[in-house]
Coordinates of C-alpha atoms in Angstrom, one line a residue:
Chain A
X28 CA -30.3 30.9 2.0
X29 CA -29.0 27.6 3.5
X30 CA -30.3 25.4 0.7
X31 CA -28.7 27.7 -1.8
X32 CA -25.4 27.7 0.1
X33 CA -23.4 24.6 -0.9
X34 CA -20.0 26.0 0.0
X35 CA -18.6 29.1 1.6
X36 CA -15.4 30.3 3.2
X37 CA -15.5 33.0 5.8
X38 CA -12.5 35.0 7.1
X39 CA -10.1 32.1 6.5
X40 CA -6.7 32.8 8.0
X41 CA -3.6 30.6 8.4
X42 CA -0.2 31.6 9.5
X43 CA 3.1 29.8 9.1
X44 CA 5.4 31.2 11.7
X45 CA 5.4 35.0 11.1
X46 CA 4.0 34.7 7.6
X47 CA 0.3 35.0 7.1
X48 CA -0.2 32.8 4.1
X49 CA -3.9 33.3 3.9
X50 CA -5.4 36.5 5.4
X51 CA -9.1 36.8 6.0
X52 CA -10.3 35.3 2.7
X53 CA -14.0 35.0 2.3
X54 CA -16.1 33.7 -0.7
X55 CA -19.2 31.8 -1.5
X56 CA -19.7 29.4 -4.3
X57 CA -23.1 28.9 -6.0
X58 CA -24.1 25.3 -6.5
X59 CA -23.3 24.1 -10.1
X60 CA -20.9 27.0 -10.9
X61 CA -17.3 27.2 -11.6
X62 CA -15.5 29.5 -9.2
X63 CA -11.8 30.3 -9.9
X64 CA -9.1 31.6 -7.6
X65 CA -6.2 33.3 -9.3
X66 CA -3.2 35.2 -8.2
X67 CA 0.6 35.3 -8.6
X68 CA 2.8 32.4 -7.4
X69 CA 2.9 32.2 -3.6
X70 CA -0.4 34.1 -3.2
X71 CA -1.8 31.3 -1.0
X72 CA -4.1 29.6 -3.5
X73 CA -3.1 26.0 -2.9
X74 CA -3.0 26.8 0.9
X75 CA -6.7 27.6 0.7
X76 CA -7.2 24.2 -1.0
X77 CA -5.2 22.5 1.7
X78 CA -7.4 24.1 4.4
X79 CA -10.6 23.0 2.6
X80 CA -9.2 19.4 2.4
X81 CA -8.2 19.4 6.0
X82 CA -4.5 18.9 5.3
X83 CA -3.9 22.2 7.1
X84 CA -5.7 23.5 10.0
X85 CA -6.5 27.2 9.7
X86 CA -5.9 29.6 12.6
X87 CA -9.2 31.4 12.2
X88 CA -12.3 31.4 10.0
X89 CA -14.8 28.9 9.0
X90 CA -15.4 26.6 5.9
X91 CA -19.0 25.7 5.5
X92 CA -19.9 22.8 3.3
X93 CA -23.6 21.8 3.1
X94 CA -24.4 23.8 6.2
X95 CA -21.6 22.3 8.4
X96 CA -18.3 23.8 9.5
X97 CA -15.6 21.3 8.3
X98 CA -12.7 23.1 9.8
X99 CA -10.6 20.8 12.0
X100 CA -12.0 17.6 10.5
X101 CA -9.7 14.9 9.2
X102 CA -9.1 14.8 5.4
X103 CA -10.7 11.4 5.0
X104 CA -13.8 12.6 6.7
X105 CA -14.0 15.6 4.5
X106 CA -13.6 13.4 1.4
X107 CA -16.6 11.3 2.6
X108 CA -18.7 14.4 2.8
X109 CA -18.2 14.9 -0.9
X110 CA -15.2 17.0 -1.6
X111 CA -12.5 15.7 -4.0
X112 CA -9.4 17.3 -5.4
X113 CA -6.6 17.1 -7.8
X114 CA -3.1 18.3 -7.1
X115 CA -0.8 20.9 -8.6
X116 CA 2.1 18.4 -8.6
X117 CA 0.6 15.1 -9.6
X118 CA -0.1 12.9 -6.6
X119 CA -1.1 9.7 -8.3
X120 CA -0.4 6.2 -7.0
X121 CA 2.4 5.7 -9.5
X122 CA 2.8 1.9 -9.1
X123 CA -0.8 1.2 -9.6
X124 CA -2.6 1.0 -13.0
X125 CA -5.0 3.6 -14.2
X126 CA -7.8 1.3 -13.3
X127 CA -6.6 0.8 -9.8
X128 CA -6.1 4.5 -9.3
X129 CA -9.7 5.1 -10.2
X130 CA -10.9 2.2 -8.1
X131 CA -9.2 3.8 -5.1
X132 CA -11.4 6.8 -5.9
X133 CA -14.3 4.5 -5.2
X134 CA -12.8 3.6 -1.8
X135 CA -15.4 5.4 0.3
X136 CA -18.3 3.8 -1.6
X137 CA -17.0 0.3 -1.3
X138 CA -17.6 -2.2 1.5
X139 CA -14.9 -4.9 1.2
X140 CA -12.9 -5.4 4.4
X141 CA -9.9 -7.5 5.3
X142 CA -12.0 -10.7 5.8
X143 CA -14.3 -10.4 2.8
X144 CA -11.4 -9.3 0.7
X145 CA -9.1 -12.2 1.7
X146 CA -11.8 -14.8 1.1
X147 CA -13.0 -13.8 -2.3
X148 CA -12.8 -17.0 -4.4
X149 CA -16.0 -17.1 -6.2
X150 CA -17.9 -14.8 -8.5
X151 CA -20.7 -14.7 -6.0
X152 CA -18.5 -13.6 -3.0
X153 CA -19.2 -10.2 -1.5
X154 CA -15.8 -8.8 -2.5
X155 CA -16.2 -9.9 -6.1
X156 CA -19.6 -8.4 -6.3
X157 CA -18.3 -5.2 -4.8
X158 CA -15.4 -5.0 -7.3
X159 CA -17.7 -5.7 -10.3
X160 CA -20.2 -3.1 -9.3
X161 CA -17.6 -0.4 -8.8
X162 CA -15.6 -1.4 -11.9
X163 CA -18.7 -0.5 -13.9
X164 CA -18.7 3.0 -12.5
X165 CA -15.0 3.4 -13.2
X166 CA -15.4 2.2 -16.8
X167 CA -17.8 5.0 -17.3
X168 CA -15.3 7.5 -16.2
X169 CA -12.6 5.9 -18.3
X170 CA -15.0 6.3 -21.3
X171 CA -15.8 9.9 -20.4
X172 CA -12.1 10.9 -20.3
X173 CA -11.0 8.7 -23.1
X174 CA -8.5 6.8 -21.0
X175 CA -9.0 3.4 -22.5
X176 CA -5.5 3.1 -23.8
X177 CA -4.1 3.7 -20.4
X178 CA -6.5 1.5 -18.6
X179 CA -4.1 -1.3 -17.5
X180 CA -0.9 0.6 -17.5
X181 CA 1.1 1.8 -14.5
X182 CA 0.5 5.5 -14.3
X183 CA 4.1 6.3 -13.4
X184 CA 5.2 5.9 -16.9
X185 CA 2.4 7.7 -18.7
X186 CA 2.7 11.1 -20.3
X187 CA 2.1 14.1 -18.1
X188 CA -1.1 15.2 -19.7
X189 CA -2.6 11.7 -19.3
X190 CA -1.6 11.6 -15.6
X191 CA -3.4 14.9 -15.1
X192 CA -6.5 13.4 -16.6
X193 CA -6.2 10.3 -14.5
X194 CA -6.1 12.5 -11.4
X195 CA -9.2 14.2 -12.6
X196 CA -10.8 10.8 -13.2
X197 CA -9.8 9.6 -9.7
X198 CA -11.4 12.7 -8.2
X199 CA -14.6 12.1 -10.2
X200 CA -14.7 8.5 -9.1
X201 CA -15.3 9.7 -5.6
X202 CA -18.6 11.2 -6.9
X203 CA -18.0 14.6 -5.2
X204 CA -20.4 17.4 -5.0
X205 CA -17.5 19.9 -4.8
X206 CA -14.4 19.4 -7.0
X207 CA -11.2 21.2 -6.3
X208 CA -8.9 21.5 -9.3
X209 CA -5.4 22.8 -8.6
X210 CA -3.9 24.0 -11.8
X211 CA -5.3 21.2 -14.0
X212 CA -3.8 22.5 -17.2
X213 CA -0.2 23.0 -15.9
X214 CA 2.3 21.3 -18.2
X215 CA -0.3 20.6 -20.9
X216 CA 0.1 21.7 -24.5
X217 CA -2.6 23.9 -26.1
X218 CA -4.5 21.0 -27.7
X219 CA -4.7 19.2 -24.4
X220 CA -5.8 22.4 -22.7
X221 CA -8.7 22.7 -25.2
X222 CA -9.7 19.2 -24.4
X223 CA -9.5 19.9 -20.7
X224 CA -11.8 23.0 -21.0
X225 CA -14.2 20.8 -22.9
X226 CA -14.1 18.1 -20.3
X227 CA -14.5 20.5 -17.4
X228 CA -17.6 22.0 -18.9
X229 CA -18.9 18.6 -19.8
X230 CA -18.4 17.4 -16.2
X231 CA -20.1 20.5 -14.9
X232 CA -23.1 20.0 -17.2
X233 CA -23.5 16.2 -17.0
X234 CA -22.7 15.6 -13.4
X235 CA -23.9 19.0 -12.0
X236 CA -20.7 19.5 -10.1
X237 CA -19.6 22.6 -8.3
X238 CA -16.0 23.3 -9.3
X239 CA -13.4 25.3 -7.5
X240 CA -10.5 26.0 -9.8
X241 CA -7.0 27.3 -9.4
X242 CA -5.4 28.1 -12.7
X243 CA -2.7 30.2 -14.3
X244 CA -3.8 30.0 -17.8
X245 CA -5.8 33.2 -18.1
X246 CA -7.6 32.3 -21.3
X247 CA -8.9 29.2 -19.7
X248 CA -10.0 30.9 -16.5
X249 CA -11.8 33.7 -18.4
X250 CA -13.5 31.1 -20.6
X251 CA -15.0 28.9 -18.1
X252 CA -15.3 30.7 -14.8
X253 CA -18.6 32.1 -13.5
X254 CA -16.9 34.1 -10.8
X255 CA -13.2 34.8 -10.1
X256 CA -11.5 35.6 -6.8
X257 CA -8.1 37.3 -7.1
X258 CA -5.7 37.1 -4.2
X259 CA -2.2 38.3 -3.6
X260 CA 0.1 37.8 -0.6
X261 CA -2.8 35.9 1.0
X262 CA -5.2 38.8 0.8
X263 CA -8.2 39.0 -1.4
X264 CA -8.0 41.8 -4.0
X265 CA -11.2 41.5 -5.8
X266 CA -14.0 39.2 -6.7
X267 CA -16.3 39.3 -9.7
X268 CA -17.2 38.1 -13.2
X269 CA -14.3 37.5 -15.6
X270 CA -14.8 40.8 -17.5
X271 CA -14.9 42.8 -14.3
X272 CA -11.8 41.2 -12.9
X273 CA -9.8 41.6 -16.1
X274 CA -10.2 45.4 -15.9
X275 CA -9.6 45.8 -12.2
X276 CA -6.6 48.1 -11.6
X277 CA -5.4 46.2 -8.6
X278 CA -5.4 43.0 -10.6
X279 CA -3.3 44.5 -13.3
X280 CA -0.9 45.7 -10.7
X281 CA -0.6 42.3 -9.1
X282 CA 0.0 40.6 -12.4
X283 CA 2.1 43.2 -14.3
X284 CA 3.7 45.2 -11.5
X285 CA 3.4 48.9 -10.8
X286 CA 4.2 51.5 -13.4
X287 CA 7.2 52.9 -11.4
X288 CA 8.8 49.5 -11.2
X289 CA 8.5 49.0 -14.9
X290 CA 9.9 52.5 -15.5
X291 CA 12.9 51.9 -13.3
X292 CA 13.8 48.6 -14.9
X293 CA 13.4 50.0 -18.4
Chain B
X29 CA -5.4 -14.5 -25.0
X30 CA -9.2 -14.8 -25.2
X31 CA -11.6 -11.9 -24.9
X32 CA -12.8 -11.0 -21.5
X33 CA -16.6 -11.0 -21.2
X34 CA -17.2 -9.5 -17.9
X35 CA -15.4 -7.6 -15.1
X36 CA -15.1 -10.7 -12.9
X37 CA -12.6 -12.3 -15.4
X38 CA -10.5 -9.2 -14.9
X39 CA -10.0 -9.9 -11.2
X40 CA -10.2 -13.7 -11.2
X41 CA -7.2 -15.6 -9.8
X42 CA -7.3 -18.3 -12.5
X43 CA -8.8 -16.8 -15.6
X44 CA -7.7 -19.3 -18.2
X45 CA -7.7 -23.1 -18.6
X46 CA -3.9 -23.1 -18.7
X47 CA -3.7 -21.4 -15.4
X48 CA -6.2 -23.9 -13.9
X49 CA -4.0 -26.7 -15.2
X50 CA -0.9 -25.3 -13.6
X51 CA -2.8 -24.6 -10.4
X52 CA -3.9 -28.2 -10.1
X53 CA -0.4 -29.4 -11.0
X54 CA 1.0 -27.3 -8.2
X55 CA -1.4 -28.7 -5.7
X56 CA -0.7 -32.3 -6.9
X57 CA 3.0 -31.8 -6.7
X58 CA 2.8 -30.2 -3.2
X59 CA 0.7 -33.2 -2.2
X60 CA 3.1 -35.8 -3.4
X61 CA 6.3 -34.0 -2.5
X62 CA 6.6 -35.3 1.1
X63 CA 6.5 -38.9 -0.2
X64 CA 9.5 -38.3 -2.5
X65 CA 11.8 -36.4 -0.2
X66 CA 14.0 -37.7 2.6
X67 CA 13.2 -36.6 6.1
X68 CA 15.7 -33.8 6.4
X69 CA 14.4 -32.2 3.3
X70 CA 10.8 -32.3 4.5
X71 CA 12.0 -30.5 7.6
X72 CA 13.6 -28.0 5.3
X73 CA 10.5 -27.5 3.2
X74 CA 8.5 -27.0 6.4
X75 CA 11.0 -24.4 7.5
X76 CA 10.7 -22.7 4.1
X77 CA 6.9 -22.7 4.3
X78 CA 6.9 -21.1 7.7
X79 CA 9.3 -18.4 6.5
X80 CA 7.1 -17.9 3.4
X81 CA 4.2 -17.0 5.7
X82 CA 6.2 -14.5 7.7
X83 CA 7.7 -13.0 4.5
X84 CA 4.3 -12.6 2.7
X85 CA 3.0 -10.9 5.9
X86 CA 6.0 -8.6 6.3
X87 CA 5.8 -7.7 2.6
X88 CA 2.2 -6.5 3.1
X89 CA 3.6 -4.1 5.6
X90 CA 6.9 -3.1 4.0
X91 CA 6.4 -3.7 0.3
X92 CA 2.8 -2.8 -0.1
X93 CA 2.1 -0.2 2.7
X94 CA 5.6 1.3 2.7
X95 CA 6.1 1.0 6.5
X96 CA 9.0 -0.8 8.1
X97 CA 9.3 -3.3 10.9
X98 CA 12.5 -4.6 12.6
X99 CA 10.4 -6.3 15.2
X100 CA 8.7 -9.1 13.5
X101 CA 10.6 -11.7 15.5
X102 CA 8.5 -10.3 18.4
X103 CA 5.2 -11.2 16.7
X104 CA 6.7 -14.5 15.7
X105 CA 7.5 -15.2 19.3
X106 CA 4.0 -14.1 20.5
X107 CA 2.5 -16.6 18.0
X108 CA 4.8 -19.4 19.2
X109 CA 4.4 -18.9 22.9
X110 CA 0.7 -18.1 22.6
X111 CA 0.0 -21.3 20.8
X112 CA 2.0 -23.5 23.1
X113 CA 0.6 -21.9 26.3
X114 CA -3.0 -21.9 25.1
X115 CA -2.7 -25.6 24.4
X116 CA -0.9 -26.7 27.5
X117 CA -2.5 -24.4 30.1
X118 CA -6.0 -23.9 28.7
X119 CA -6.2 -27.1 26.6
X120 CA -7.3 -25.3 23.5
X121 CA -7.4 -27.4 20.3
X122 CA -4.5 -26.7 18.0
X123 CA -6.2 -24.6 15.3
X124 CA -8.1 -22.5 17.8
X125 CA -4.9 -21.8 19.8
X126 CA -3.1 -20.9 16.6
X127 CA -5.8 -18.5 15.5
X128 CA -6.1 -17.0 18.9
X129 CA -2.4 -16.4 19.4
X130 CA -2.2 -14.9 15.8
X131 CA -5.0 -12.6 16.8
X132 CA -3.0 -11.6 19.9
X133 CA 0.0 -10.9 17.7
X134 CA -2.3 -8.9 15.5
X135 CA -3.4 -6.9 18.5
X136 CA 0.2 -6.2 19.4
X137 CA 0.7 -5.2 15.8
X138 CA -2.1 -2.7 16.0
X139 CA -0.5 -1.2 19.2
X140 CA 2.9 -1.0 17.4
X141 CA 1.1 0.6 14.5
X142 CA 0.0 3.6 16.6
X143 CA 3.5 5.2 16.8
X144 CA 3.8 4.5 13.0
X145 CA 1.2 7.2 12.5
X146 CA 3.8 9.8 13.7
X147 CA 7.1 8.1 12.9
X148 CA 8.6 7.4 9.5
X149 CA 11.7 5.7 8.1
X150 CA 14.6 5.3 10.5
X151 CA 12.5 6.4 13.5
X152 CA 9.9 3.8 12.9
X153 CA 12.7 1.2 12.3
X154 CA 14.1 1.9 15.8
X155 CA 10.7 1.9 17.5
X156 CA 9.9 -1.5 16.0
X157 CA 13.4 -2.8 16.8
X158 CA 12.8 -1.8 20.4
X159 CA 9.5 -3.7 20.4
X160 CA 11.1 -6.9 19.1
X161 CA 13.9 -6.8 21.6
X162 CA 11.5 -6.0 24.5
X163 CA 9.4 -9.1 23.7
X164 CA 12.5 -11.4 23.8
X165 CA 13.5 -9.8 27.2
X166 CA 10.0 -10.2 28.6
X167 CA 9.6 -13.9 27.7
X168 CA 13.1 -14.6 28.9
X169 CA 12.4 -13.3 32.4
X170 CA 8.9 -14.4 33.0
X171 CA 8.4 -17.8 34.6
X172 CA 5.1 -18.4 32.8
X173 CA 7.0 -18.4 29.5
X174 CA 9.6 -20.9 30.8
X175 CA 12.2 -18.2 31.3
X176 CA 15.6 -18.8 29.6
X177 CA 14.8 -22.5 29.7
X178 CA 12.0 -22.2 27.2
X179 CA 8.9 -24.4 26.6
X180 CA 8.3 -27.7 25.1
X181 CA 5.6 -27.9 22.4
X182 CA 2.7 -30.2 23.4
X183 CA 1.5 -33.2 21.4
X184 CA -0.2 -32.1 18.3
X185 CA -3.4 -33.6 17.0
X186 CA -6.0 -32.4 14.5
X187 CA -9.3 -34.0 15.3
X188 CA -8.7 -37.8 15.0
X189 CA -5.2 -37.3 13.4
X190 CA -2.1 -37.4 15.6
X191 CA 0.7 -35.4 14.1
X192 CA 4.1 -36.4 15.2
X193 CA 6.4 -36.6 12.2
X194 CA 7.7 -33.9 9.9
X195 CA 5.9 -35.5 7.1
X196 CA 2.5 -35.2 8.8
X197 CA 3.4 -31.7 9.9
X198 CA 4.2 -30.8 6.3
X199 CA 0.5 -31.1 5.3
X200 CA -0.5 -28.8 8.2
X201 CA 2.1 -26.2 7.5
X202 CA 1.9 -26.2 3.7
X203 CA -1.9 -26.1 3.7
X204 CA -2.0 -23.1 6.0
X205 CA 0.8 -21.4 4.0
X206 CA -1.1 -22.0 0.8
X207 CA -4.3 -20.5 2.1
X208 CA -2.6 -17.5 3.6
X209 CA -0.8 -16.8 0.3
X210 CA -4.1 -16.9 -1.5
X211 CA -5.7 -14.7 1.1
X212 CA -2.9 -12.1 0.8
X213 CA -3.2 -12.1 -3.0
X214 CA -7.0 -11.5 -2.7
X215 CA -6.6 -8.8 -0.2
X216 CA -4.1 -7.0 -2.3
X217 CA -6.4 -7.1 -5.3
X218 CA -9.3 -5.6 -3.5
X219 CA -10.2 -2.5 -1.6
X220 CA -8.0 -2.9 1.5
X221 CA -4.9 -3.8 -0.5
X222 CA -5.4 -0.8 -2.8
X223 CA -5.7 1.4 0.2
X224 CA -2.3 0.0 1.5
X225 CA -0.6 0.6 -1.8
X226 CA -2.1 4.1 -2.1
X227 CA -0.6 5.0 1.3
X228 CA 2.8 3.8 0.1
X229 CA 2.6 5.8 -3.2
X230 CA 1.1 9.0 -1.8
X231 CA -0.4 9.2 1.6
X232 CA -1.6 12.7 1.0
X233 CA -3.6 11.7 -2.0
X234 CA -4.9 8.6 -0.2
X235 CA -6.1 10.7 2.6
X236 CA -7.9 13.2 0.4
X237 CA -9.6 10.3 -1.4
X238 CA -11.1 9.1 1.8
X239 CA -8.6 6.5 3.1
X240 CA -8.4 6.7 6.9
X241 CA -4.7 6.7 7.4
X242 CA -4.9 5.9 11.1
X243 CA -7.1 2.9 10.4
X244 CA -5.2 1.5 7.4
X245 CA -1.7 2.0 8.8
X246 CA -2.5 0.2 12.0
X247 CA -4.4 -2.4 10.0
X248 CA -1.4 -3.1 7.9
X249 CA 0.6 -3.7 11.1
X250 CA -2.1 -5.9 12.5
X251 CA -2.4 -8.1 9.3
X252 CA 1.3 -8.4 9.0
X253 CA 1.6 -9.4 12.7
X254 CA -1.2 -11.9 12.2
X255 CA 0.8 -13.7 9.5
X256 CA 3.9 -13.7 11.7
X257 CA 1.9 -15.0 14.6
X258 CA 0.6 -18.0 12.6
X259 CA 4.1 -18.7 11.4
X260 CA 5.4 -18.6 15.0
X261 CA 2.7 -21.0 16.2
X262 CA 3.7 -23.5 13.5
X263 CA 7.4 -23.0 14.2
X264 CA 6.9 -24.1 17.8
X265 CA 5.8 -27.5 16.5
X266 CA 8.5 -27.7 13.9
X267 CA 11.2 -27.1 16.5
X268 CA 9.4 -29.0 19.2
X269 CA 11.0 -26.7 21.7
X270 CA 11.1 -22.9 22.0
X271 CA 13.2 -20.5 24.0
X272 CA 13.8 -16.8 23.9
X273 CA 17.0 -17.1 21.8
X274 CA 15.0 -18.6 18.9
X275 CA 13.4 -15.1 18.5
X276 CA 16.3 -12.7 18.8
X277 CA 16.4 -9.5 16.7
X278 CA 18.7 -11.1 14.1
X279 CA 15.7 -13.1 13.1
X280 CA 13.8 -9.8 12.4
X281 CA 16.6 -8.8 10.2
X282 CA 16.5 -12.1 8.4
X283 CA 12.8 -11.7 7.8
X284 CA 13.4 -8.2 6.3
X285 CA 16.2 -9.7 4.2
X286 CA 13.8 -12.3 2.8
X287 CA 11.4 -9.6 1.8
X288 CA 14.0 -7.4 0.1
X289 CA 15.8 -10.4 -1.6
X290 CA 12.4 -11.6 -2.9
X291 CA 11.2 -8.3 -4.1
X292 CA 9.3 -5.5 -2.4
X293 CA 5.6 -5.5 -3.1
X294 CA 5.3 -8.9 -4.7
X295 CA 3.8 -11.9 -3.2
X296 CA 5.4 -14.3 -5.6
X297 CA 8.7 -12.6 -4.8
X298 CA 8.2 -13.2 -1.1
X299 CA 7.7 -16.9 -1.7
X300 CA 10.9 -17.0 -3.8
X301 CA 12.8 -14.9 -1.3
X302 CA 11.8 -17.0 1.7
X303 CA 12.5 -20.3 -0.1
X304 CA 15.9 -19.4 -1.5
X305 CA 17.1 -17.7 1.6
X306 CA 15.9 -20.4 4.0
X307 CA 17.7 -23.0 1.9
X308 CA 20.8 -20.9 1.9
X309 CA 20.7 -20.4 5.7
X310 CA 20.1 -24.1 6.5
X311 CA 22.8 -25.1 4.0
X312 CA 25.4 -22.6 5.2
X313 CA 24.8 -24.0 8.7
X314 CA 26.5 -27.1 7.6
X315 CA 29.2 -25.4 5.6
X316 CA 32.0 -27.6 7.0
X317 CA 30.4 -30.7 5.5
X318 CA 31.0 -29.3 2.0
X319 CA 33.6 -31.3 0.0
X320 CA 37.0 -29.6 -0.1
X321 CA 35.6 -26.1 0.6
X322 CA 34.4 -27.2 4.0
X323 CA 37.8 -28.4 5.0
X324 CA 39.5 -25.2 3.8
X325 CA 37.0 -23.1 5.8
X326 CA 37.6 -25.1 8.9
X327 CA 41.3 -24.8 8.7
X328 CA 41.0 -21.1 7.9
X329 CA 38.8 -20.7 10.9
X330 CA 41.2 -22.6 13.1
X331 CA 44.1 -20.5 11.8
X332 CA 42.6 -17.0 11.9
X333 CA 39.6 -17.3 14.2
X334 CA 38.6 -19.6 17.0
X335 CA 36.6 -22.7 15.9
X336 CA 33.4 -21.0 17.1
X337 CA 34.1 -18.5 14.3
X338 CA 32.9 -21.0 11.8
X339 CA 29.2 -20.1 12.0
X340 CA 30.4 -16.5 11.2
X341 CA 31.4 -17.7 7.8
X342 CA 27.8 -18.6 7.1
X343 CA 26.8 -15.1 8.2
X344 CA 29.4 -13.5 6.0
X345 CA 28.4 -15.5 2.9
X346 CA 24.7 -14.8 3.6
X347 CA 25.4 -11.0 3.9
X348 CA 27.5 -11.0 0.8
X349 CA 24.8 -12.7 -1.2
X350 CA 22.2 -10.1 0.0
X351 CA 24.5 -7.2 -0.9
X352 CA 25.2 -8.7 -4.4
X353 CA 21.6 -9.3 -5.1
X354 CA 20.5 -5.9 -4.0
X355 CA 23.2 -4.2 -6.0
X356 CA 22.6 -6.2 -9.2
X357 CA 18.9 -6.8 -9.0
X358 CA 17.2 -4.1 -6.9
X359 CA 13.8 -5.6 -7.6
X360 CA 15.0 -8.8 -6.0
X361 CA 14.3 -12.3 -7.2
X362 CA 11.0 -11.1 -8.5
X363 CA 12.8 -8.7 -10.9
X364 CA 15.0 -11.6 -12.0
X365 CA 11.8 -13.7 -12.7
X366 CA 10.2 -10.8 -14.7
X367 CA 13.3 -10.4 -16.9
X368 CA 13.5 -14.2 -17.5
X369 CA 9.8 -14.2 -18.5
X370 CA 10.3 -11.3 -20.9
X371 CA 13.4 -13.0 -22.3
X372 CA 11.5 -16.2 -23.1
X373 CA 8.5 -14.3 -24.5
X374 CA 10.6 -12.3 -26.9
X375 CA 13.1 -15.0 -27.7
X376 CA 15.0 -15.2 -30.1
X377 CA 15.3 -11.4 -30.2

């Protein structure tokens, strides 16, 4: 059981004042699968991500990653354990180049400190070796995501779709075991979305990552998810395979509204 | 531009023959400069170099990490008093005393960095302002620090060399400044510097990518304070005499002005900012010696202010220049430099 259990969330609850943003949500993610969380705006999807990351501290429940409860740990600790994420509203380092953004993703794997960093003057110095080694890794990610043209540009001025990809690349640079993607396709056109689906599948196959996905594009979710969890008002509605979820009456209600409501407005 | 063959060339400081040429020219001209300049100008260049050190350090904190400090005169004072006291009381050799007192300043920087974990913007500004003023008060009242009377800098020697003129001091100060600038540049190009910049641009993303905010924010304060400490230690010997009023909070404001005038987040900008503003400050101090204008200002001052109001004119002009620069070139002198470079590259279009 434990070796098969990479990541699970149990009875996760968080309240903001009187509002219960996430209410007893539980799920388990199989290693190497793509698990999607869907639900209307404000359903608490991103809040779940923020709890996993350690940005929010949940009021109750546990989050088990590789057999350890990570609730209450600091975000940078959780990152070191192998969880990386992207953000719904891009959180790139806008006045750094693409290269530097991805290099920051290598932060936890690098060793350079203030002293070795300040005194790197030769090719053989520790900091230079560290840089060179990790640049090679980053170049691979740049190749994988076709980011060569953006390599040395400041990310702040790049197109939205490219920025989304760089965020994905930065998360990959961390070499996570669990990757959290918060609406990766938001703001992309249909061509970019197709590419993204391709890349996500590619990443999953090649790197063997487990992916937790929040997404509004239903076609994409149904295409790539192994399992889907639907939540509304912070409460889980149902969980299942894409075709099961699609037909679930509660899901239709949450997304399309109830019959009576539609009748009244018509 | 020639092709790059490996990743090292990407991060090298001097990655072409032309750059090597200019680098050697720069060192050569810095080495011959003191033999060409009159004494007062050497003093001025020393002053500039010291301010460059503080400004580069402060820029690491303000420009790169996105924090603020209105208390850097405090670290400057710790460096100055620390160096003098370690040398006179404990008979430390100069360089050891300098490094030790800079490390003490860095330790205080680390302590001051702790509230920065909870405070932002104006709140942090006030906290650091309080720190700077407290330091001046403490050294002003404590007999060990010479109280209001201040302390005299001891004789300075480096191994067999006795250093007692500004020209000799020039080599000490400029060498240290040069090394610290290179160190800052290297730091900003590698892991630690990237973490600083990441915190400035998005602390949430930095955190979720594994950057320990507590560690790196306090580290930025410590590194910045270290630079100010070294500069303070050198200043003690340039002035020959230190007292609490040399380190009042106006000095902290000046340091911040150097950073902003030079350009936030640019080491080259810091150098320009410190050099230009130091020149301006020292020149405005002697405003009455200017031909024609000086006499006009003196009579204006006698008519409308008291004669002691004359130094205020320096402050007014200084302030005005800062305002104009920030309004017309928000990127500071560095922005001006970039635009000039682009202009020459694309000339005649």
